[in-house]
Amino acid sequence: MQDLPTAGPAALPGIIADSGRIGFTMWCEARVGSLLATLASSKPGGRILELGTGTGVGAAWLLDGMDADARLISVEVDPAMQAVALNHLGRDPRVTFTTADADAWLSDYDGEPFDLAFVDCPPGKSHRLADLLALLRVGGLYVVDDMVLDPTWPDDYQRQVGEFLEELPTVTGLRATPLHWASGVVLGVRV
């Protein structure tokens, strides 16, 4: 079975080219992106959160799956990386890009709950998971990637992934399935 998507968001080639120009190569891979678009499609009119915009590859896939009434908040600490996302996706009225540390954002957010959260940074994954889950509606989806250990990662990140996966079955309020697929995905639902 071929599991690579045959099409992707129109903005994707430009985002990837500009990412390369600034030396950023850690965007979500196409299979994960396709999954994000599919999951976003399951939430018509939904409120979607992305922690860790990077240069906007994940956001592009999420937007590709969202309907006209859905809304995305994407949070990134590095303004230079987020500038790539803004350049390619910033005119889409469904997305709000926020430049902030995800830890601080989790502490300060007091808006409506979310229907889907894609976490691509340590807060909400290796720490502050309970805080993130509190922002999801019951039935809301939780998605993280980069769970298959990679020898090129820093030792500390490999340790964080290992600890996260060990603790995952004990997390209150989350039903999750780790998938040894693509870059390694955890797909969960708030219960």
GROMACS .gro file of C-alpha atoms in nm:
model
  191
    1MET     CA    1   0.000   0.000   0.000
    2GLN     CA    2   0.125   0.346  -0.089
    3ASP     CA    3   0.073   0.573   0.213
    4LEU     CA    4   0.223   0.895   0.081
    5PRO     CA    5  -0.028   1.166  -0.009
    6THR     CA    6  -0.069   1.230  -0.380
    7ALA     CA    7  -0.147   1.599  -0.327
    8GLY     CA    8  -0.083   1.859  -0.063
    9PRO     CA    9  -0.160   2.219   0.024
   10ALA     CA   10  -0.086   2.470  -0.254
   11ALA     CA   11   0.141   2.672  -0.022
   12LEU     CA   12   0.358   2.374   0.070
   13PRO     CA   13   0.633   2.400  -0.197
   14GLY     CA   14   0.693   2.768  -0.117
   15ILE     CA   15   0.701   2.705   0.258
   16ILE     CA   16   0.950   2.422   0.216
   17ALA     CA   17   1.171   2.629  -0.017
   18ASP     CA   18   1.173   2.924   0.225
   19SER     CA   19   1.234   2.688   0.519
   20GLY     CA   20   1.545   2.559   0.344
   21ARG     CA   21   1.668   2.915   0.289
   22ILE     CA   22   1.664   2.978   0.665
   23GLY     CA   23   1.811   2.635   0.744
   24PHE     CA   24   1.497   2.482   0.896
   25THR     CA   25   1.432   2.118   0.805
   26MET     CA   26   1.225   1.982   1.097
   27TRP     CA   27   0.878   2.028   0.948
   28CYS     CA   28   0.614   1.758   0.975
   29GLU     CA   29   0.644   1.500   0.703
   30ALA     CA   30   0.381   1.456   0.432
   31ARG     CA   31   0.215   1.149   0.584
   32VAL     CA   32   0.166   1.328   0.916
   33GLY     CA   33   0.044   1.635   0.729
   34SER     CA   34  -0.213   1.430   0.540
   35LEU     CA   35  -0.333   1.285   0.872
   36LEU     CA   36  -0.363   1.637   1.014
   37ALA     CA   37  -0.574   1.748   0.716
   38THR     CA   38  -0.797   1.443   0.756
   39LEU     CA   39  -0.845   1.503   1.129
   40ALA     CA   40  -0.912   1.876   1.073
   41SER     CA   41  -1.179   1.776   0.821
   42SER     CA   42  -1.351   1.577   1.095
   43LYS     CA   43  -1.409   1.899   1.292
   44PRO     CA   44  -1.639   2.120   1.081
   45GLY     CA   45  -1.650   2.465   1.235
   46GLY     CA   46  -1.392   2.343   1.484
   47ARG     CA   47  -1.141   2.529   1.693
   48ILE     CA   48  -0.792   2.397   1.627
   49LEU     CA   49  -0.467   2.465   1.812
   50GLU     CA   50  -0.111   2.413   1.692
   51LEU     CA   51   0.173   2.452   1.941
   52GLY     CA   52   0.497   2.488   1.746
   53THR     CA   53   0.422   2.657   1.413
   54GLY     CA   54   0.778   2.621   1.290
   55THR     CA   55   0.765   2.757   0.935
   56GLY     CA   56   0.401   2.658   0.881
   57VAL     CA   57   0.405   2.314   0.718
   58GLY     CA   58   0.172   2.165   0.980
   59ALA     CA   59  -0.050   2.474   0.969
   60ALA     CA   60  -0.073   2.445   0.589
   61TRP     CA   61  -0.194   2.085   0.619
   62LEU     CA   62  -0.442   2.174   0.895
   63LEU     CA   63  -0.582   2.462   0.689
   64ASP     CA   64  -0.605   2.231   0.388
   65GLY     CA   65  -0.846   2.009   0.583
   66MET     CA   66  -1.043   2.280   0.763
   67ASP     CA   67  -1.378   2.407   0.641
   68ALA     CA   68  -1.460   2.776   0.602
   69ASP     CA   69  -1.598   2.807   0.956
   70ALA     CA   70  -1.309   2.636   1.139
   71ARG     CA   71  -1.043   2.845   1.313
   72LEU     CA   72  -0.675   2.774   1.384
   73ILE     CA   73  -0.451   2.935   1.645
   74SER     CA   74  -0.085   2.857   1.582
   75VAL     CA   75   0.179   2.944   1.844
   76GLU     CA   76   0.555   2.974   1.776
   77VAL     CA   77   0.833   3.120   1.988
   78ASP     CA   78   1.074   3.199   1.698
   79PRO     CA   79   0.956   3.500   1.498
   80ALA     CA   80   1.195   3.428   1.208
   81MET     CA   81   1.046   3.083   1.157
   82GLN     CA   82   0.692   3.204   1.201
   83ALA     CA   83   0.757   3.478   0.943
   84VAL     CA   84   0.772   3.206   0.676
   85ALA     CA   85   0.429   3.081   0.783
   86LEU     CA   86   0.291   3.435   0.788
   87ASN     CA   87   0.426   3.504   0.441
   88HIS     CA   88   0.256   3.199   0.291
   89LEU     CA   89  -0.054   3.155   0.509
   90GLY     CA   90  -0.111   3.487   0.685
   91ARG     CA   91  -0.380   3.607   0.445
   92ASP     CA   92  -0.605   3.314   0.533
   93PRO     CA   93  -0.873   3.456   0.770
   94ARG     CA   94  -0.915   3.118   0.941
   95VAL     CA   95  -0.571   3.131   1.106
   96THR     CA   96  -0.425   3.347   1.382
   97PHE     CA   97  -0.049   3.327   1.428
   98THR     CA   98   0.076   3.409   1.777
   99THR     CA   99   0.443   3.464   1.850
  100ALA     CA  100   0.488   3.343   2.207
  101ASP     CA  101   0.657   3.083   2.419
  102ALA     CA  102   0.417   2.787   2.435
  103ASP     CA  103   0.466   2.755   2.813
  104ALA     CA  104   0.363   3.118   2.863
  105TRP     CA  105   0.078   3.082   2.613
  106LEU     CA  106  -0.058   2.778   2.801
  107SER     CA  107  -0.048   2.980   3.124
  108ASP     CA  108  -0.219   3.286   2.975
  109TYR     CA  109  -0.484   3.140   2.742
  110ASP     CA  110  -0.838   3.188   2.870
  111GLY     CA  111  -1.050   3.148   2.557
  112GLU     CA  112  -1.282   2.879   2.428
  113PRO     CA  113  -1.176   2.514   2.433
  114PHE     CA  114  -1.037   2.339   2.127
  115ASP     CA  115  -1.160   2.047   1.919
  116LEU     CA  116  -0.814   1.942   1.799
  117ALA     CA  117  -0.461   2.016   1.919
  118PHE     CA  118  -0.146   1.938   1.721
  119VAL     CA  119   0.158   1.967   1.947
  120ASP     CA  120   0.497   1.999   1.780
  121CYS     CA  121   0.704   2.141   2.066
  122PRO     CA  122   0.786   2.028   2.423
  123PRO     CA  123   0.505   2.211   2.611
  124GLY     CA  124   0.196   1.994   2.580
  125LYS     CA  125   0.410   1.691   2.502
  126SER     CA  126   0.709   1.640   2.731
  127HIS     CA  127   0.562   1.868   2.998
  128ARG     CA  128   0.235   2.054   3.069
  129LEU     CA  129   0.025   1.782   2.907
  130ALA     CA  130  -0.245   1.819   3.175
  131ASP     CA  131  -0.264   2.193   3.104
  132LEU     CA  132  -0.306   2.129   2.734
  133LEU     CA  133  -0.570   1.861   2.788
  134ALA     CA  134  -0.766   2.107   3.002
  135LEU     CA  135  -0.799   2.323   2.687
  136LEU     CA  136  -0.953   2.040   2.482
  137ARG     CA  137  -1.324   1.966   2.476
  138VAL     CA  138  -1.425   1.614   2.572
  139GLY     CA  139  -1.394   1.429   2.244
  140GLY     CA  140  -1.124   1.670   2.128
  141LEU     CA  141  -0.832   1.517   1.941
  142TYR     CA  142  -0.470   1.531   2.058
  143VAL     CA  143  -0.193   1.471   1.803
  144VAL     CA  144   0.184   1.474   1.843
  145ASP     CA  145   0.455   1.364   1.604
  146ASP     CA  146   0.829   1.291   1.619
  147MET     CA  147   0.782   0.997   1.855
  148VAL     CA  148   1.007   0.746   1.674
  149LEU     CA  149   1.349   0.795   1.826
  150ASP     CA  150   1.601   0.930   1.577
  151PRO     CA  151   1.976   0.906   1.638
  152THR     CA  152   2.023   1.260   1.506
  153TRP     CA  153   1.813   1.410   1.785
  154PRO     CA  154   1.983   1.560   2.091
  155ASP     CA  155   2.012   1.314   2.380
  156ASP     CA  156   1.776   1.523   2.591
  157TYR     CA  157   1.497   1.504   2.333
  158GLN     CA  158   1.531   1.127   2.307
  159ARG     CA  159   1.501   1.106   2.685
  160GLN     CA  160   1.191   1.330   2.680
  161VAL     CA  161   1.023   1.115   2.413
  162GLY     CA  162   1.101   0.797   2.606
  163GLU     CA  163   0.958   0.940   2.929
  164PHE     CA  164   0.648   1.074   2.750
  165LEU     CA  165   0.574   0.735   2.592
  166GLU     CA  166   0.625   0.554   2.925
  167GLU     CA  167   0.387   0.791   3.107
  168LEU     CA  168   0.125   0.805   2.831
  169PRO     CA  169  -0.085   0.507   2.951
  170THR     CA  170  -0.126   0.669   3.294
  171VAL     CA  171  -0.238   1.015   3.178
  172THR     CA  172  -0.579   1.100   3.325
  173GLY     CA  173  -0.837   1.224   3.077
  174LEU     CA  174  -0.664   1.096   2.764
  175ARG     CA  175  -0.722   0.783   2.558
  176ALA     CA  176  -0.421   0.756   2.327
  177THR     CA  177  -0.266   0.524   2.073
  178PRO     CA  178   0.103   0.550   1.985
  179LEU     CA  179   0.162   0.468   1.619
  180HIS     CA  180   0.502   0.353   1.494
  181TRP     CA  181   0.432   0.513   1.158
  182ALA     CA  182   0.580   0.809   0.972
  183SER     CA  183   0.788   1.005   1.225
  184GLY     CA  184   0.599   0.838   1.509
  185VAL     CA  185   0.258   0.973   1.603
  186VAL     CA  186   0.045   0.969   1.912
  187LEU     CA  187  -0.324   1.007   1.837
  188GLY     CA  188  -0.543   1.065   2.138
  189VAL     CA  189  -0.883   1.187   2.244
  190ARG     CA  190  -0.982   1.379   2.556
  191VAL     CA  191  -1.217   1.165   2.765
   0.00000   0.00000   0.00000
